[in-house]
Short mmCIF file of C-alpha atoms in Angstrom, two decimals:
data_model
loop_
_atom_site.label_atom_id
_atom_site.label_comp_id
_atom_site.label_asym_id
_atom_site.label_seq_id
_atom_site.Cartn_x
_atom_site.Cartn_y
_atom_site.Cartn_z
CA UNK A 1 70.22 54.87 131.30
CA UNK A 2 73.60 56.55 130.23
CA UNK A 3 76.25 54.22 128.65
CA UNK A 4 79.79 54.96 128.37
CA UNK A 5 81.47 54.58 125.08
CA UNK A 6 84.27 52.14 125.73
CA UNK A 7 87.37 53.91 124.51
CA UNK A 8 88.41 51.62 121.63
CA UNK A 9 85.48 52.29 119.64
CA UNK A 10 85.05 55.83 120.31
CA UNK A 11 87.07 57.34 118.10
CA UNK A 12 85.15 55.62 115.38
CA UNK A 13 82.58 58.22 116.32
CA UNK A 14 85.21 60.74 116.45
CA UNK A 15 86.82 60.23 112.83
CA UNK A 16 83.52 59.54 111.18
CA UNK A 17 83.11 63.23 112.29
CA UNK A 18 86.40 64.31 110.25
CA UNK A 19 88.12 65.36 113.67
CA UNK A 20 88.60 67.86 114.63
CA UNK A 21 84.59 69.20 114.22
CA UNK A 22 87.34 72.51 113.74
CA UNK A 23 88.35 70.91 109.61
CA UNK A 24 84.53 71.53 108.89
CA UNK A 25 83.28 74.07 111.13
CA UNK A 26 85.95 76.60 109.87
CA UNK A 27 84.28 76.66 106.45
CA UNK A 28 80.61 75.70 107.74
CA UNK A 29 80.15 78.33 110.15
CA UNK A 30 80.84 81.76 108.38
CA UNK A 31 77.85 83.86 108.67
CA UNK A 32 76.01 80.87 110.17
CA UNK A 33 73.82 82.66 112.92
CA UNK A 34 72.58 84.62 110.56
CA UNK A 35 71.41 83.00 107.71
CA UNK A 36 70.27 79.94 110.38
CA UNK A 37 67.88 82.69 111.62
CA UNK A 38 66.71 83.36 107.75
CA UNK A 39 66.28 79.62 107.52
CA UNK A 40 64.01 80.04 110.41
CA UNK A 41 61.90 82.99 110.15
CA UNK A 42 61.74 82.97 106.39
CA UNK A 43 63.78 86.33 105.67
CA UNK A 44 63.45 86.35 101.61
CA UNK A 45 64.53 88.06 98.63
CA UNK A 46 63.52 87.94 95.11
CA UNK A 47 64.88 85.67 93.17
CA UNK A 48 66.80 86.73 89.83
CA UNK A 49 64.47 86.35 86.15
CA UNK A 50 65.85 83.44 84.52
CA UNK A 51 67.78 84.53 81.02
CA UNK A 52 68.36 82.96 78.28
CA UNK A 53 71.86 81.65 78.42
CA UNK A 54 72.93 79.56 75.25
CA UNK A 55 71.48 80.05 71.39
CA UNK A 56 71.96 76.10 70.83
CA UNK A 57 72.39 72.67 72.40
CA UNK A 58 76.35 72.69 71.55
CA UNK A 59 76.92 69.48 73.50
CA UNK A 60 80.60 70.43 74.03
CA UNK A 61 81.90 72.12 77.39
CA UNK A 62 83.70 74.84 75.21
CA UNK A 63 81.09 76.02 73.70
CA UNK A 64 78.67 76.55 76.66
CA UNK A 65 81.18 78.53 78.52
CA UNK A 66 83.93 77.71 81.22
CA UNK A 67 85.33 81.08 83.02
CA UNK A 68 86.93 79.80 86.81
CA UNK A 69 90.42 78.31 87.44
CA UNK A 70 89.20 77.46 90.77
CA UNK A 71 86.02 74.80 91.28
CA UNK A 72 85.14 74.84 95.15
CA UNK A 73 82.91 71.63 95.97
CA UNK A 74 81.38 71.27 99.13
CA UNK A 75 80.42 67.78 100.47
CA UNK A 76 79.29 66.44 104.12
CA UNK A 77 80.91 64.84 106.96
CA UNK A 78 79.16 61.80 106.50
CA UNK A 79 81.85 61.31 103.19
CA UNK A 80 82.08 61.75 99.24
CA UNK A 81 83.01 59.11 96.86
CA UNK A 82 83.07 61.84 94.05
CA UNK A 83 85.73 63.41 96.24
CA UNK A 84 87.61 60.28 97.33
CA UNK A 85 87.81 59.19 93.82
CA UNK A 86 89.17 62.43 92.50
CA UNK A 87 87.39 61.56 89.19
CA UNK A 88 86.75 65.78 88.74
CA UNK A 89 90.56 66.40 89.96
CA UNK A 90 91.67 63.77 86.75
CA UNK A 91 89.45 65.38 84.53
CA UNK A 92 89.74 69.04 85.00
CA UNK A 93 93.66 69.33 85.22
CA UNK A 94 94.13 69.72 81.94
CA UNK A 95 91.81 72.48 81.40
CA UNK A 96 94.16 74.32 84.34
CA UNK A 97 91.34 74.21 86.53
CA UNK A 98 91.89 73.17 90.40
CA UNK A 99 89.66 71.42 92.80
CA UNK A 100 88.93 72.92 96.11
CA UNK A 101 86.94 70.75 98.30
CA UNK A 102 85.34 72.28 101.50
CA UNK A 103 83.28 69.48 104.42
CA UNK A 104 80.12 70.90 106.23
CA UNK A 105 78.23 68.87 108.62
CA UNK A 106 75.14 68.59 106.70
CA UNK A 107 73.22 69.90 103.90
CA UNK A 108 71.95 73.36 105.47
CA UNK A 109 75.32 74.33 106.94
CA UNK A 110 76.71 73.79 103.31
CA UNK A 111 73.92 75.86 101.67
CA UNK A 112 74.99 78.41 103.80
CA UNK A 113 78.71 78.10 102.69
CA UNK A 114 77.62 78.74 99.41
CA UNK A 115 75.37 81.80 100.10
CA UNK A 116 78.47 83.01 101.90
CA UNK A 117 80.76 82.20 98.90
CA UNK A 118 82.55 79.39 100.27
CA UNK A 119 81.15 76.98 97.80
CA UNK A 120 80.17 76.78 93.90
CA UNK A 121 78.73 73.22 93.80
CA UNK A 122 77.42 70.91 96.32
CA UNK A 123 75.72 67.49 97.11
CA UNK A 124 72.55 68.30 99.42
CA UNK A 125 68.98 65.98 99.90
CA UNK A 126 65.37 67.55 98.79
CA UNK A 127 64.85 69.37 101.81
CA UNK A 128 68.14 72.29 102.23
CA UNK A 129 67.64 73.90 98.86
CA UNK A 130 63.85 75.08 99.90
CA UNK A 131 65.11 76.10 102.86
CA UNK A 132 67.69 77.98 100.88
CA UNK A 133 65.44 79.35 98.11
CA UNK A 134 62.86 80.51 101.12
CA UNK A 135 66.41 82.46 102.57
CA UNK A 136 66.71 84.21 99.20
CA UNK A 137 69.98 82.51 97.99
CA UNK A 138 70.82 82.76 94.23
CA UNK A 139 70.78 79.10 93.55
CA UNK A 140 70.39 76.41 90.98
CA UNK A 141 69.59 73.10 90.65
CA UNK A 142 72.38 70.98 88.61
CA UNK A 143 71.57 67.00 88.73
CA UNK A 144 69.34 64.95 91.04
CA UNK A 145 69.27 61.49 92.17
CA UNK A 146 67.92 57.93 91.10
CA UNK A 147 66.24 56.12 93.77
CA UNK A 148 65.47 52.46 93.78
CA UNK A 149 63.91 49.72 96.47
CA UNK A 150 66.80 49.97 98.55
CA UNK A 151 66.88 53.35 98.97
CA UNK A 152 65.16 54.46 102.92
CA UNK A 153 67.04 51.64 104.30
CA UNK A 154 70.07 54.04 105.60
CA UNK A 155 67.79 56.50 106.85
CA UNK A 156 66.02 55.63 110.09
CA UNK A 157 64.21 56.83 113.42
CA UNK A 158 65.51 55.18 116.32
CA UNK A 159 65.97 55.08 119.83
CA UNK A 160 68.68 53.33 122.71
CA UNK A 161 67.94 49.84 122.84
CA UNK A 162 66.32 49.91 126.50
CA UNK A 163 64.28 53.53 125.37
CA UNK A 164 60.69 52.16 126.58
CA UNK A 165 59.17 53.35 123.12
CA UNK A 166 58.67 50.44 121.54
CA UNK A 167 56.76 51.15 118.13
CA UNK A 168 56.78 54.28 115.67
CA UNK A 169 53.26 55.56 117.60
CA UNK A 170 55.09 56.22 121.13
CA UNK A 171 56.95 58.67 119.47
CA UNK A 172 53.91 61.19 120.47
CA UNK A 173 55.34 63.48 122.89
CA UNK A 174 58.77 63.06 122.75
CA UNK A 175 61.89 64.81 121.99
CA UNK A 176 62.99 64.19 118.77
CA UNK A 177 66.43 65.06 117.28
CA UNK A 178 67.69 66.16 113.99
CA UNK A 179 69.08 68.98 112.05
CA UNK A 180 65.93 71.45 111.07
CA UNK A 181 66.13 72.22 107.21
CA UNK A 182 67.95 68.83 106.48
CA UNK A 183 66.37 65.95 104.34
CA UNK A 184 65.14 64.48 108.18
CA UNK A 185 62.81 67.25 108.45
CA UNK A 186 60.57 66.21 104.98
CA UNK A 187 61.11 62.14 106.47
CA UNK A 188 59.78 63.20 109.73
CA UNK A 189 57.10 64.95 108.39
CA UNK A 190 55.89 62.15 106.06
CA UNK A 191 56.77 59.51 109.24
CA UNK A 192 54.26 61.62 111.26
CA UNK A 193 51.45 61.84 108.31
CA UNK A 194 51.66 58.15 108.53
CA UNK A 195 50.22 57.54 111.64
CA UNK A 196 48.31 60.79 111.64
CA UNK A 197 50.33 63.34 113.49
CA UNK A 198 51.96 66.53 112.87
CA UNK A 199 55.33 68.09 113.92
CA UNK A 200 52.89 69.73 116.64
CA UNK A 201 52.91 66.76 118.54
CA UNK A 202 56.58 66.12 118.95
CA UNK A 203 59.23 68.40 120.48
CA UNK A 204 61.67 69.18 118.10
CA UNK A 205 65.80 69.39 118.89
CA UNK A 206 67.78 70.57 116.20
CA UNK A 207 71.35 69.31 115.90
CA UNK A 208 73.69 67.75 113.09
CA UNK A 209 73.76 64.31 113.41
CA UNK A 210 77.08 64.25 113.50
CA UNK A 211 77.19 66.35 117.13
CA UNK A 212 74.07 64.33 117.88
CA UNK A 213 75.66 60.81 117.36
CA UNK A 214 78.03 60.49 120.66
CA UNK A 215 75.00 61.49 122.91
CA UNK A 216 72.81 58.86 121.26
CA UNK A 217 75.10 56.50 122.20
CA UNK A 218 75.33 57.31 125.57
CA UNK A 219 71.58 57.09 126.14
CA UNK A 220 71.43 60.87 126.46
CA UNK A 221 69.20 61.14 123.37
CA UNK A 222 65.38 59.69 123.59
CA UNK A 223 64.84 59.40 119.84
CA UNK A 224 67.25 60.05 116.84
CA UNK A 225 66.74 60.83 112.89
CA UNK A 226 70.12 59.35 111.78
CA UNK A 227 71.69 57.50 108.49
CA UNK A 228 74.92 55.67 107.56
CA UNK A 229 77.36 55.67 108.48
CA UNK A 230 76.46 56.81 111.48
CA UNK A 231 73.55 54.36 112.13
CA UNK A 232 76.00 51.50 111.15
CA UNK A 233 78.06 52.63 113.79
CA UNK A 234 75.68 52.52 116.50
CA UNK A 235 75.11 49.24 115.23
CA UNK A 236 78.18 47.93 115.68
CA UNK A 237 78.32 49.48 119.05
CA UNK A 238 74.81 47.97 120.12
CA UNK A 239 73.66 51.38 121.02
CA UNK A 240 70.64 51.61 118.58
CA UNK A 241 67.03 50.25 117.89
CA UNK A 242 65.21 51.30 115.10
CA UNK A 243 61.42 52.24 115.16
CA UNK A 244 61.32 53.23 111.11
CA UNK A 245 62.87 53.79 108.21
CA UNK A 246 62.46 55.73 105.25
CA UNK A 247 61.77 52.83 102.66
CA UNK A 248 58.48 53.90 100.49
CA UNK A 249 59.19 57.77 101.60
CA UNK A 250 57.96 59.30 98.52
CA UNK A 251 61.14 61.78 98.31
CA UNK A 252 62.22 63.17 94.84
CA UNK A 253 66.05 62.12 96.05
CA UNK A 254 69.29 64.44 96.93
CA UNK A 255 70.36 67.07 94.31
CA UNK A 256 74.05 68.95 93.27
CA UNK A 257 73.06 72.23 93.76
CA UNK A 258 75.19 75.65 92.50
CA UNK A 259 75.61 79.52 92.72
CA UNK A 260 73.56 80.72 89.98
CA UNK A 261 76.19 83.20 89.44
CA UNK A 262 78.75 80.34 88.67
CA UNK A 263 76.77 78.00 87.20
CA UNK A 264 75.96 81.12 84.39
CA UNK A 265 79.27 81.58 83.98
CA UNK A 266 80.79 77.42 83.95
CA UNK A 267 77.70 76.16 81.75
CA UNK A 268 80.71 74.10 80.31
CA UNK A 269 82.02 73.32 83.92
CA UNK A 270 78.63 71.94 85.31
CA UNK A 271 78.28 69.53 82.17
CA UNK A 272 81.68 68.04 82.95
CA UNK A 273 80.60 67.13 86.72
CA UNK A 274 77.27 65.72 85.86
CA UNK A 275 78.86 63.44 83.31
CA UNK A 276 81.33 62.39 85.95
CA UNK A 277 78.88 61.71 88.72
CA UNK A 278 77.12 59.52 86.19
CA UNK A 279 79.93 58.10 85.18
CA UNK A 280 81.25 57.45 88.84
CA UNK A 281 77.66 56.06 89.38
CA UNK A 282 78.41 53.36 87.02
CA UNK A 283 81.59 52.49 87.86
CA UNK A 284 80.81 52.01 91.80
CA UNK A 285 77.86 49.76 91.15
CA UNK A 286 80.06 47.59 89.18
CA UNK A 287 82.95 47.98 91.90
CA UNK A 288 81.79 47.63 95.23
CA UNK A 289 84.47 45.96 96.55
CA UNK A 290 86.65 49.05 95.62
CA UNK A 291 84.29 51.50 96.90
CA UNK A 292 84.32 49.50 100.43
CA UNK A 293 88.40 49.95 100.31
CA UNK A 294 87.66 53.56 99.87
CA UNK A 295 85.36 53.95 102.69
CA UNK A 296 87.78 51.98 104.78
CA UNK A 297 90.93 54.21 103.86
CA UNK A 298 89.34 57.42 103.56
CA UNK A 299 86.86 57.75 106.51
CA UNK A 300 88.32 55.81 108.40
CA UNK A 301 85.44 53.18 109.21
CA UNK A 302 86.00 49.69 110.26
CA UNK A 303 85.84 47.10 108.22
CA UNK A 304 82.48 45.62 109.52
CA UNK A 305 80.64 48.63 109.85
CA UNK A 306 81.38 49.41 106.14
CA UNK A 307 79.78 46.26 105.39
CA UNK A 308 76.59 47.20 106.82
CA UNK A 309 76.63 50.64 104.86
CA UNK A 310 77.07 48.78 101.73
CA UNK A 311 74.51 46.65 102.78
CA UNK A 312 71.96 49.23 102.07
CA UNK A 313 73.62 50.95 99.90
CA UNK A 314 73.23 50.99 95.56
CA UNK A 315 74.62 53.37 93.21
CA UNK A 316 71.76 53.94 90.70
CA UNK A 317 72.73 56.72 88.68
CA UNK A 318 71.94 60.56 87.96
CA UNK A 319 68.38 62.17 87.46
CA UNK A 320 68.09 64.93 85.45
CA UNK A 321 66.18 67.97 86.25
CA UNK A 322 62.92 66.98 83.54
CA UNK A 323 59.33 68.26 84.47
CA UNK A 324 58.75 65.02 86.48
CA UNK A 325 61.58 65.75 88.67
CA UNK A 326 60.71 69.35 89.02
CA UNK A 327 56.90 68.57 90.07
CA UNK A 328 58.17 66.11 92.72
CA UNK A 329 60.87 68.88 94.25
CA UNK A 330 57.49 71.65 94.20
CA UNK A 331 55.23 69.01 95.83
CA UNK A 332 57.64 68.72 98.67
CA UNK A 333 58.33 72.41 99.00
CA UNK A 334 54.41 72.57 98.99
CA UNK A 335 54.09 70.24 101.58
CA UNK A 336 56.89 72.50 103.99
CA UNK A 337 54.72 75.01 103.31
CA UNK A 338 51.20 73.85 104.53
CA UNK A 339 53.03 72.27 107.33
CA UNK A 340 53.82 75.54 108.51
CA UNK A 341 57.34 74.95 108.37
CA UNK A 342 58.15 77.66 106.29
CA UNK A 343 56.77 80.85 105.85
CA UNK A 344 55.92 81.32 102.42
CA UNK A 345 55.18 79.32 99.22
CA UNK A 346 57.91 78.98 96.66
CA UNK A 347 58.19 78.04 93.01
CA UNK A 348 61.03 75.50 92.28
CA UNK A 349 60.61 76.88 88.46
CA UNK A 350 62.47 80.28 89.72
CA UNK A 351 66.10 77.44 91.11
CA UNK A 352 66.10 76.57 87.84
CA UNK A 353 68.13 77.06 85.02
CA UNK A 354 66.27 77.17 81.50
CA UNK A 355 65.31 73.56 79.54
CA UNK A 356 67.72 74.06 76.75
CA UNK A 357 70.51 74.76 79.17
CA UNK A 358 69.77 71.01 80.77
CA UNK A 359 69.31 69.60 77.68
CA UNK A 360 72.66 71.16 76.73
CA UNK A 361 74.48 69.86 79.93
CA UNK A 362 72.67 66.88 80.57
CA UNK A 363 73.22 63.00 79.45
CA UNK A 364 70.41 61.98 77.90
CA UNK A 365 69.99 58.89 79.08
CA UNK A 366 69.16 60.59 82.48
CA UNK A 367 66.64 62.71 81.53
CA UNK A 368 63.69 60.67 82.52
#
């Protein structure tokens, strides 16, 4: 069955996208092809030795080093309260420093912006940055991500309400779709494991969610890894039935990931964002009514379908990268590679910068 978005609710699809797909796709798709194929077939490179890079634990940003004027931050379609809030733009102008904020449609296509130089920092899930380290980008983890009972709710596999799959098991078989490389691809896996299957028996389709989310709606799709806001949109629309979510998923959570390079070089810089995503954090769990305006104003989302994101949505705070942490991120790279799914084993220890440096940038209140 094929249903027709009526044309006063389309465009929510359409702005939720950051229309035109041109804004993002400028930025997202330099030197895509190739570097999608390294995701793919696993084309490596060694990774650089890690260096000692500060004699003490100098807890002040001069100290540990700030050489850019420029700070490019890349963030995803789906939106960016750290953007929208302009918390970095407020702290960094006096230092001279400006704020350059690039949108890719999902983590992979922004790991790929920063291999190609488009991007210093960005926000990804657990899954691009293996992907990325398998590629042979220069990269480091920065901060990670709290996760609490709520979290899994926004993240779902679903089908069109009259799909004849009616539980999780049907799924055997069938075309499934979501971007390859992408925090979907660790849920699926796990999903799968939980009913004792493998990716082997499902056909995989892989497309951003955001190209993906139109077709959905229109029936065209047979079953759909998806998330807010673009699940709460097919909500609204009645164009969605879900057959799991991700509560329980034992993920380690989404990271801010950098250029090694920079991050070397902006020790100083780095310290200043994590404190200001924790701070943010804080500030949005206590202000959710504020953070709903935003949503409303700045991606353009309707009123009611920004209550549903918020529904399932908390603002827990910053991990930082500690050995617990770390073994979680190598258990899931582990598990990528058993699976088949990518071509070699890799050592999270080598994406890292060196424990003094994190105790050095790091809160300690987050490093748990």
């Amino acid at each position: 069955m094929t249903t027709r978005i009526p044309s006063n609710q389309k465009y929510l699809i359409d702005k939720i996208a950051g229309i035109k797909r041109r804004r993002f796709l400028h930025v997202a798709t330099s030197g895509l092809c190739g570097f999608s194929m390294a995701y793919l077939l696993g084309s490596c490179s060694e990774q650089s030795q890690q260096s000692s890079l500060i004699n003490s634990t100098n807890a002040n940003e001069g100290s540990l080093g700030i050489k850019t004027k420029v700070l490019r931050m890349g963030y995803q379609s789906a939106g960016d309260l750290f953007r929208n809030r302009k918390v970095l733009e407020k702290r960094l102008e006096p230092l001279g420093i400006k704020v350059e904020w690039a949108q890719f449609v999902q983590g992979p296509q922004l790991m790929e912006g920063m291999r190609a130089g488009k991007v210093h920092v960005g926000s990804v899930g657990e899954t691009p940055p293996i992907f990325a380290q398998v590629a042979g980008s220069d990269l480091v983890y920065v901060v990670g991500t709290q996760r609490n009972k709520k979290t899994g709710t926004s993240s779902v596999i679903a089908v069109p309400p009259e799909s004849p799959l009616q539980k999780f098991e049907d799924i055997k078989g069938q075309e499934v779709y979501f971007q390859k490389g992408s925090a979907s691809h660790y849920f699926i896996i796990r999903a799968l494991q939980s009913i004792g299957l493998t990716l082997k028996d499902i056909k995989i389709k892989s497309l951003p969610t955001v190209e993906a989310s139109a077709a959905f709606i229109e029936g065209k799709i047979p079953v759909w890894m998806t998330g807010d806001p673009y699940y709460a949109i097919a909500q609204k629309l009645g164009r969605i039935r879900v057959l799991k979510d991700s509560v329980g998923l034992d993920s380690p959570g989404g990271y801010y990931i950098a250029d090694r390079k920079f991050a070397q070089e902006n020790l100083g810089l780095l310290k200043i964002i994590i404190e200001e995503l924790n701070n943010l954090d804080k500030w949005a769990e206590a202000h959710r009514g504020e953070v709903a305006k935003l949503m409303i104003t700045q991606q353009k989302l309707d009123a009611d379908v920004v209550e549903r994101v918020m529904s399932r949505r908390t603002f827990v705070g910053r991990r930082g990268l500690s050995p617990a942490l770390i073994k979680e991120q190598q258990r899931v790279a582990d598990l990528f590679f058993q699976e088949g799914v990518i071509p070699k084993k890799i050592n999270i220890q080598e994406a890292l910068l060196p424990p003094d440096v994190y105790a050095a940038i790091t809160p300690p209140e987050i490093m748990v």
